[in-house]
Structure formats: C-alpha cells, structure tokens
Amino acid sequence: MTRTTTDDPLLARAKALKLYGVVAHWQEVAGADWLAPLIGWEEEARARRSLERRLGNAKLGRFRPLADFDWDWPKRCDRTAIEALMDLDFLAEAANAILVGPNGVGKSTLARNIAHQAVLAGHTVLCTSAGHMLGELAGADGDRALRHRLSLYARPRLLLIDEIGYLSYSNRHADLLFEVVSRRYQEKSTLVTTNRPFAEWGEVFPNAACVVSLVDRLVHNAEIIQIEGESYRLKEAKERSEQRRRQRAANQAKPCAKPLRDD
C-alpha cells in the first residue's frame, strides 16, 4: 500500500522543524535522495544548539563528575536515592529534592550532577546559590523588575538553590524565597542543598513568619536525603599538604652533585 503524505514520518519531521518551504513543495521533493539526510542534519544541528543554549542558561559552573565522586567518603549517603534522582522521574511529578548535610560532604557536587543530567535530557535548568538569588531579588528596582526576576526563577523545569543555611537573612529575604517556592509549588521541581536541618531554619531566617509555610511547601512530595561525614575538601587539603611534605623530604634526601675539579 502506498504511504500517503499525511502519515509520512519524514514529512512530520519536516513540519516539526518548521521547514515550511520544503513542506509546501513536498510532492516535488518527497522521493529525493538528499531529503532524509537534510532533515537529519537540521535535527542534529538544532539539537546541538538547543543543548548549548540550555547549558549556558543553566549556569552550572565547574563541578566534579559523578563518576569521580568518592562514595566511600561520606559516613552516610544513600547512593541508591541519588541515582534514582539522576533518572529524573521526580521532574515528571513536579516533586522536590533536598540534600541535607554539613559543609564539604558533596551536596553541591551531587546536586549539580543531577541538574546537568536534566539539561542533557532536554529540560530547562537554572542553578544559583541562595545568597545570589535572594540578593538579586531584594535588589530589584521596583515592582516590575521584581516580577520579572521572580518569573526567571519560576520558569525553569528544575531550579537548583544551593547553600541555604550558610548565611542569615532578613524577613524580606524569607518572603522572597517563599514567593519563589510558592510559584513553583506542584508545578516545577526545586532542588535544594542545605547544611541546616529544617528545625534550624528559624535561625537562618530569624523572626520570619513564613518559615513554617516555606518548609512545608518544600518538603511536601520531596525526596529528602541526609548526608553525613567530614569535609571532603578538608580531606583533599590534608592530602595535598602531606604530598608536598613528602616531596620536600624526597628533595632534601637527594645527594648533591659533586663540583667538577679544575686540574
């Protein structure tokens, strides 16, 4: 049976690419040998540009890839739960993910790997620190500018807010974070890293009336992963210091070359 133009998958791909000229002359070019490679090249080029654009907009920065993460270093880290987040099923549910643990245990590394995986999967992502985001929102000049910046943080499929708890914030900052979380609540996924248990968030946002509601919206339908251990950065610093000490000792142990005698 001859395939009609209405069920031609190649035509559907051309329409998806909005190649209106090709579509308009489809009956003339449908059998051409160059048509399928042309559409394939266009799809590949657009996919590459889309990935580059999403990577640029995500602001991931530099981070250690998950393949290099030392899973044996943290005293407690649910690797299975992290790998489940890497599958990105939580994005389809508009669920949140929260990594809780002390400084230096790899929260930001794990979070940025999850965010990077989301970019590769075709999702829009934005990574920011709590300090940067709240400072930018609080510094907005007027209601219109504030609404614009709030929409920027509400829009991505995944928003990574890193380092909540490292600084203390005013009631104004608490209200702004609550606004961002509320706009995304049950609509888009938010990934948070924090060094403070939720019971201590009242110290992060002293006297803020919205803290209970803020935490309630974040943890509802959220995957909360506790990470325990000593600072990996401190471990690496000690290892580098020990390596330098050994190198100095080895250099001092080398015999000095005897000077040539002038007979």
mmCIF file of N, CA and C in Angstrom, residues 86-182:
data_model
loop_
_atom_site.group_PDB
_atom_site.id
_atom_site.type_symbol
_atom_site.label_atom_id
_atom_site.label_comp_id
_atom_site.label_asym_id
_atom_site.label_seq_id
_atom_site.Cartn_x
_atom_site.Cartn_y
_atom_site.Cartn_z
ATOM 1 N N MET A 86 18.952 10.879 39.596
ATOM 2 C CA MET A 86 19.603 11.024 38.291
ATOM 3 C C MET A 86 18.726 10.508 37.161
ATOM 4 N N ASP A 87 17.762 9.636 37.481
ATOM 5 C CA ASP A 87 16.818 9.155 36.467
ATOM 6 C C ASP A 87 15.774 10.218 36.116
ATOM 7 N N LEU A 88 15.656 11.254 36.960
ATOM 8 C CA LEU A 88 14.822 12.441 36.697
ATOM 9 C C LEU A 88 13.317 12.179 36.739
ATOM 10 N N ASP A 89 12.899 11.062 37.317
ATOM 11 C CA ASP A 89 11.459 10.804 37.420
ATOM 12 C C ASP A 89 10.759 11.866 38.265
ATOM 13 N N PHE A 90 11.469 12.449 39.223
ATOM 14 C CA PHE A 90 10.851 13.447 40.105
ATOM 15 C C PHE A 90 10.428 14.700 39.342
ATOM 16 N N LEU A 91 11.048 14.947 38.184
ATOM 17 C CA LEU A 91 10.660 16.108 37.391
ATOM 18 C C LEU A 91 9.251 15.932 36.815
ATOM 19 N N ALA A 92 8.932 14.726 36.402
ATOM 20 C CA ALA A 92 7.605 14.468 35.845
ATOM 21 C C ALA A 92 6.516 14.659 36.896
ATOM 22 N N GLU A 93 6.876 14.467 38.169
ATOM 23 C CA GLU A 93 5.916 14.608 39.258
ATOM 24 C C GLU A 93 5.936 16.008 39.861
ATOM 25 N N ALA A 94 6.771 16.896 39.332
ATOM 26 C CA ALA A 94 6.966 18.234 39.911
ATOM 27 C C ALA A 94 7.305 18.132 41.396
ATOM 28 N N ALA A 95 8.075 17.101 41.744
ATOM 29 C CA ALA A 95 8.494 16.890 43.128
ATOM 30 C C ALA A 95 9.806 17.622 43.384
ATOM 31 N N ASN A 96 10.117 17.835 44.648
ATOM 32 C CA ASN A 96 11.360 18.490 45.039
ATOM 33 C C ASN A 96 12.372 17.467 45.536
ATOM 34 N N ALA A 97 13.617 17.890 45.633
ATOM 35 C CA ALA A 97 14.671 17.068 46.211
ATOM 36 C C ALA A 97 15.521 17.959 47.103
ATOM 37 N N ILE A 98 15.844 17.464 48.289
ATOM 38 C CA ILE A 98 16.574 18.265 49.270
ATOM 39 C C ILE A 98 17.734 17.436 49.812
ATOM 40 N N LEU A 99 18.947 17.953 49.676
ATOM 41 C CA LEU A 99 20.148 17.306 50.191
ATOM 42 C C LEU A 99 20.587 18.056 51.440
ATOM 43 N N VAL A 100 20.622 17.353 52.563
ATOM 44 C CA VAL A 100 20.922 17.957 53.855
ATOM 45 C C VAL A 100 22.211 17.359 54.402
ATOM 46 N N GLY A 101 23.140 18.195 54.828
ATOM 47 C CA GLY A 101 24.367 17.684 55.405
ATOM 48 C C GLY A 101 25.347 18.790 55.707
ATOM 49 N N PRO A 102 26.392 18.506 56.468
ATOM 50 C CA PRO A 102 27.376 19.527 56.836
ATOM 51 C C PRO A 102 28.198 19.978 55.638
ATOM 52 N N ASN A 103 29.008 20.987 55.867
ATOM 53 C CA ASN A 103 29.837 21.541 54.796
ATOM 54 C C ASN A 103 30.821 20.501 54.272
ATOM 55 N N GLY A 104 30.999 20.492 52.942
ATOM 56 C CA GLY A 104 32.071 19.717 52.338
ATOM 57 C C GLY A 104 31.813 18.252 52.105
ATOM 58 N N VAL A 105 30.576 17.782 52.281
ATOM 59 C CA VAL A 105 30.320 16.344 52.100
ATOM 60 C C VAL A 105 29.878 16.005 50.681
ATOM 61 N N GLY A 106 29.776 16.980 49.813
ATOM 62 C CA GLY A 106 29.471 16.704 48.410
ATOM 63 C C GLY A 106 28.063 17.031 47.972
ATOM 64 N N LYS A 107 27.329 17.797 48.764
ATOM 65 C CA LYS A 107 25.944 18.128 48.405
ATOM 66 C C LYS A 107 25.875 18.869 47.070
ATOM 67 N N SER A 108 26.707 19.896 46.933
ATOM 68 C CA SER A 108 26.670 20.699 45.713
ATOM 69 C C SER A 108 27.104 19.873 44.505
ATOM 70 N N THR A 109 28.105 19.027 44.677
ATOM 71 C CA THR A 109 28.558 18.164 43.585
ATOM 72 C C THR A 109 27.438 17.259 43.109
ATOM 73 N N LEU A 110 26.759 16.610 44.038
ATOM 74 C CA LEU A 110 25.662 15.716 43.680
ATOM 75 C C LEU A 110 24.525 16.493 43.025
ATOM 76 N N ALA A 111 24.195 17.648 43.588
ATOM 77 C CA ALA A 111 23.091 18.441 43.047
ATOM 78 C C ALA A 111 23.397 18.910 41.630
ATOM 79 N N ARG A 112 24.611 19.342 41.371
ATOM 80 C CA ARG A 112 24.952 19.836 40.033
ATOM 81 C C ARG A 112 25.010 18.702 39.018
ATOM 82 N N ASN A 113 25.373 17.515 39.449
ATOM 83 C CA ASN A 113 25.308 16.366 38.543
ATOM 84 C C ASN A 113 23.862 16.042 38.164
ATOM 85 N N ILE A 114 22.954 16.134 39.132
ATOM 86 C CA ILE A 114 21.535 15.922 38.829
ATOM 87 C C ILE A 114 21.041 16.993 37.861
ATOM 88 N N ALA A 115 21.406 18.248 38.118
ATOM 89 C CA ALA A 115 20.997 19.342 37.248
ATOM 90 C C ALA A 115 21.569 19.171 35.836
ATOM 91 N N HIS A 116 22.822 18.753 35.751
ATOM 92 C CA HIS A 116 23.458 18.530 34.445
ATOM 93 C C HIS A 116 22.734 17.424 33.683
ATOM 94 N N GLN A 117 22.356 16.369 34.376
ATOM 95 C CA GLN A 117 21.621 15.287 33.739
ATOM 96 C C GLN A 117 20.285 15.787 33.193
ATOM 97 N N ALA A 118 19.648 16.680 33.933
ATOM 98 C CA ALA A 118 18.377 17.250 33.469
ATOM 99 C C ALA A 118 18.573 18.062 32.192
ATOM 100 N N VAL A 119 19.670 18.822 32.114
ATOM 101 C CA VAL A 119 19.963 19.584 30.895
ATOM 102 C C VAL A 119 20.150 18.643 29.716
ATOM 103 N N LEU A 120 20.936 17.578 29.916
ATOM 104 C CA LEU A 120 21.187 16.624 28.844
ATOM 105 C C LEU A 120 19.900 15.954 28.378
ATOM 106 N N ALA A 121 18.948 15.809 29.290
ATOM 107 C CA ALA A 121 17.670 15.169 28.956
ATOM 108 C C ALA A 121 16.708 16.129 28.265
ATOM 109 N N GLY A 122 17.108 17.379 28.084
ATOM 110 C CA GLY A 122 16.286 18.322 27.343
ATOM 111 C C GLY A 122 15.490 19.291 28.184
ATOM 112 N N HIS A 123 15.715 19.310 29.505
ATOM 113 C CA HIS A 123 14.946 20.176 30.394
ATOM 114 C C HIS A 123 15.652 21.522 30.581
ATOM 115 N N THR A 124 14.876 22.540 30.887
ATOM 116 C CA THR A 124 15.448 23.831 31.246
ATOM 117 C C THR A 124 15.825 23.804 32.724
ATOM 118 N N VAL A 125 17.001 24.345 33.027
ATOM 119 C CA VAL A 125 17.568 24.274 34.371
ATOM 120 C C VAL A 125 18.202 25.609 34.713
ATOM 121 N N LEU A 126 18.136 25.980 35.982
ATOM 122 C CA LEU A 126 18.860 27.158 36.470
ATOM 123 C C LEU A 126 19.458 26.823 37.822
ATOM 124 N N CYS A 127 20.771 27.043 37.948
ATOM 125 C CA CYS A 127 21.480 26.812 39.207
ATOM 126 C C CYS A 127 21.877 28.152 39.804
ATOM 127 N N THR A 128 21.653 28.300 41.095
ATOM 128 C CA THR A 128 22.009 29.538 41.779
ATOM 129 C C THR A 128 22.262 29.232 43.245
ATOM 130 N N SER A 129 23.007 30.101 43.900
ATOM 131 C CA SER A 129 23.142 29.995 45.346
ATOM 132 C C SER A 129 22.018 30.790 45.993
ATOM 133 N N ALA A 130 21.667 30.426 47.207
ATOM 134 C CA ALA A 130 20.620 31.157 47.910
ATOM 135 C C ALA A 130 21.006 32.626 48.065
ATOM 136 N N GLY A 131 22.281 32.874 48.386
ATOM 137 C CA GLY A 131 22.731 34.247 48.580
ATOM 138 C C GLY A 131 22.596 35.087 47.324
ATOM 139 N N HIS A 132 22.989 34.511 46.184
ATOM 140 C CA HIS A 132 22.907 35.253 44.932
ATOM 141 C C HIS A 132 21.456 35.528 44.562
ATOM 142 N N MET A 133 20.613 34.505 44.620
ATOM 143 C CA MET A 133 19.218 34.664 44.220
ATOM 144 C C MET A 133 18.495 35.678 45.094
ATOM 145 N N LEU A 134 18.625 35.533 46.407
ATOM 146 C CA LEU A 134 17.905 36.432 47.307
ATOM 147 C C LEU A 134 18.454 37.851 47.242
ATOM 148 N N GLY A 135 19.771 37.982 47.054
ATOM 149 C CA GLY A 135 20.347 39.312 46.898
ATOM 150 C C GLY A 135 19.852 39.988 45.631
ATOM 151 N N GLU A 136 19.754 39.231 44.540
ATOM 152 C CA GLU A 136 19.273 39.790 43.287
ATOM 153 C C GLU A 136 17.807 40.199 43.392
ATOM 154 N N LEU A 137 16.995 39.342 44.016
ATOM 155 C CA LEU A 137 15.570 39.664 44.152
ATOM 156 C C LEU A 137 15.369 40.874 45.061
ATOM 157 N N ALA A 138 16.098 40.905 46.176
ATOM 158 C CA ALA A 138 15.941 42.020 47.103
ATOM 159 C C ALA A 138 16.427 43.329 46.502
ATOM 160 N N GLY A 139 17.364 43.240 45.557
ATOM 161 C CA GLY A 139 17.907 44.444 44.940
ATOM 162 C C GLY A 139 17.136 44.911 43.722
ATOM 163 N N ALA A 140 16.027 44.237 43.404
ATOM 164 C CA ALA A 140 15.238 44.627 42.229
ATOM 165 C C ALA A 140 14.713 46.049 42.399
ATOM 166 N N ASP A 141 14.838 46.831 41.348
ATOM 167 C CA ASP A 141 14.448 48.244 41.389
ATOM 168 C C ASP A 141 12.999 48.383 40.926
ATOM 169 N N GLY A 142 12.068 48.267 41.863
ATOM 170 C CA GLY A 142 10.658 48.449 41.534
ATOM 171 C C GLY A 142 9.916 47.140 41.368
ATOM 172 N N ASP A 143 8.590 47.224 41.403
ATOM 173 C CA ASP A 143 7.748 46.030 41.333
ATOM 174 C C ASP A 143 7.879 45.316 39.993
ATOM 175 N N ARG A 144 7.982 46.078 38.926
ATOM 176 C CA ARG A 144 8.081 45.448 37.605
ATOM 177 C C ARG A 144 9.356 44.625 37.486
ATOM 178 N N ALA A 145 10.477 45.179 37.929
ATOM 179 C CA ALA A 145 11.742 44.449 37.879
ATOM 180 C C ALA A 145 11.688 43.218 38.769
ATOM 181 N N LEU A 146 11.046 43.325 39.933
ATOM 182 C CA LEU A 146 10.934 42.186 40.835
ATOM 183 C C LEU A 146 10.089 41.083 40.210
ATOM 184 N N ARG A 147 8.963 41.448 39.598
ATOM 185 C CA ARG A 147 8.115 40.447 38.951
ATOM 186 C C ARG A 147 8.879 39.732 37.836
ATOM 187 N N HIS A 148 9.683 40.494 37.100
ATOM 188 C CA HIS A 148 10.474 39.899 36.019
ATOM 189 C C HIS A 148 11.479 38.892 36.569
ATOM 190 N N ARG A 149 12.173 39.264 37.641
ATOM 191 C CA ARG A 149 13.182 38.363 38.197
ATOM 192 C C ARG A 149 12.540 37.154 38.855
ATOM 193 N N LEU A 150 11.405 37.342 39.500
ATOM 194 C CA LEU A 150 10.697 36.200 40.076
ATOM 195 C C LEU A 150 10.286 35.223 38.988
ATOM 196 N N SER A 151 9.857 35.739 37.846
ATOM 197 C CA SER A 151 9.452 34.855 36.749
ATOM 198 C C SER A 151 10.634 34.064 36.204
ATOM 199 N N LEU A 152 11.824 34.655 36.240
ATOM 200 C CA LEU A 152 13.021 33.939 35.779
ATOM 201 C C LEU A 152 13.309 32.724 36.655
ATOM 202 N N TYR A 153 13.077 32.864 37.947
ATOM 203 C CA TYR A 153 13.324 31.743 38.858
ATOM 204 C C TYR A 153 12.150 30.760 38.888
ATOM 205 N N ALA A 154 10.979 31.217 38.506
ATOM 206 C CA ALA A 154 9.816 30.331 38.494
ATOM 207 C C ALA A 154 9.742 29.502 37.219
ATOM 208 N N ARG A 155 10.406 29.934 36.172
ATOM 209 C CA ARG A 155 10.217 29.345 34.849
ATOM 210 C C ARG A 155 10.904 27.999 34.627
ATOM 211 N N PRO A 156 12.163 27.759 35.036
ATOM 212 C CA PRO A 156 12.861 26.523 34.642
ATOM 213 C C PRO A 156 12.169 25.266 35.173
ATOM 214 N N ARG A 157 12.328 24.196 34.423
ATOM 215 C CA ARG A 157 11.766 22.912 34.859
ATOM 216 C C ARG A 157 12.418 22.457 36.171
ATOM 217 N N LEU A 158 13.706 22.771 36.319
ATOM 218 C CA LEU A 158 14.424 22.450 37.555
ATOM 219 C C LEU A 158 15.199 23.679 38.009
ATOM 220 N N LEU A 159 14.974 24.078 39.256
ATOM 221 C CA LEU A 159 15.724 25.176 39.883
ATOM 222 C C LEU A 159 16.552 24.595 41.013
ATOM 223 N N LEU A 160 17.862 24.775 40.924
ATOM 224 C CA LEU A 160 18.771 24.360 41.992
ATOM 225 C C LEU A 160 19.110 25.574 42.838
ATOM 226 N N ILE A 161 18.725 25.530 44.123
ATOM 227 C CA ILE A 161 19.079 26.585 45.076
ATOM 228 C C ILE A 161 20.113 25.989 46.026
ATOM 229 N N ASP A 162 21.335 26.425 45.880
ATOM 230 C CA ASP A 162 22.457 25.852 46.624
ATOM 231 C C ASP A 162 22.749 26.678 47.883
ATOM 232 N N GLU A 163 23.169 25.993 48.931
ATOM 233 C CA GLU A 163 23.750 26.634 50.121
ATOM 234 C C GLU A 163 22.754 27.439 50.939
ATOM 235 N N ILE A 164 21.540 26.944 51.114
ATOM 236 C CA ILE A 164 20.633 27.577 52.077
ATOM 237 C C ILE A 164 21.113 27.217 53.481
ATOM 238 N N GLY A 165 21.309 28.226 54.313
ATOM 239 C CA GLY A 165 21.746 27.973 55.677
ATOM 240 C C GLY A 165 23.134 28.456 55.994
ATOM 241 N N TYR A 166 23.904 28.836 54.973
ATOM 242 C CA TYR A 166 25.268 29.292 55.219
ATOM 243 C C TYR A 166 25.301 30.746 55.691
ATOM 244 N N LEU A 167 24.243 31.489 55.398
ATOM 245 C CA LEU A 167 24.119 32.874 55.829
ATOM 246 C C LEU A 167 22.773 33.068 56.512
ATOM 247 N N SER A 168 22.651 34.151 57.256
ATOM 248 C CA SER A 168 21.366 34.524 57.838
ATOM 249 C C SER A 168 20.743 35.620 56.988
ATOM 250 N N TYR A 169 19.407 35.619 56.937
ATOM 251 C CA TYR A 169 18.707 36.536 56.054
ATOM 252 C C TYR A 169 17.618 37.288 56.810
ATOM 253 N N SER A 170 17.190 38.378 56.222
ATOM 254 C CA SER A 170 16.144 39.205 56.819
ATOM 255 C C SER A 170 14.764 38.628 56.494
ATOM 256 N N ASN A 171 13.742 39.202 57.104
ATOM 257 C CA ASN A 171 12.372 38.803 56.798
ATOM 258 C C ASN A 171 12.049 39.015 55.322
ATOM 259 N N ARG A 172 12.600 40.072 54.748
ATOM 260 C CA ARG A 172 12.384 40.359 53.331
ATOM 261 C C ARG A 172 12.908 39.213 52.473
ATOM 262 N N HIS A 173 14.100 38.724 52.776
ATOM 263 C CA HIS A 173 14.668 37.604 52.032
ATOM 264 C C HIS A 173 13.826 36.345 52.205
ATOM 265 N N ALA A 174 13.351 36.111 53.416
ATOM 266 C CA ALA A 174 12.499 34.946 53.659
ATOM 267 C C ALA A 174 11.231 35.020 52.826
ATOM 268 N N ASP A 175 10.621 36.192 52.758
ATOM 269 C CA ASP A 175 9.407 36.360 51.964
ATOM 270 C C ASP A 175 9.670 36.106 50.483
ATOM 271 N N LEU A 176 10.820 36.547 50.012
ATOM 272 C CA LEU A 176 11.155 36.357 48.597
ATOM 273 C C LEU A 176 11.396 34.885 48.279
ATOM 274 N N LEU A 177 12.082 34.171 49.168
ATOM 275 C CA LEU A 177 12.278 32.734 48.957
ATOM 276 C C LEU A 177 10.942 32.010 48.989
ATOM 277 N N PHE A 178 10.078 32.401 49.904
ATOM 278 C CA PHE A 178 8.746 31.804 49.982
ATOM 279 C C PHE A 178 7.978 32.050 48.680
ATOM 280 N N GLU A 179 8.133 33.227 48.099
ATOM 281 C CA GLU A 179 7.443 33.552 46.851
ATOM 282 C C GLU A 179 7.936 32.661 45.713
ATOM 283 N N VAL A 180 9.253 32.464 45.626
ATOM 284 C CA VAL A 180 9.810 31.603 44.582
ATOM 285 C C VAL A 180 9.300 30.171 44.746
ATOM 286 N N VAL A 181 9.391 29.655 45.969
ATOM 287 C CA VAL A 181 8.963 28.278 46.229
ATOM 288 C C VAL A 181 7.470 28.122 45.960
ATOM 289 N N SER A 182 6.670 29.103 46.345
ATOM 290 C CA SER A 182 5.222 29.035 46.138
ATOM 291 C C SER A 182 4.865 29.039 44.665
#
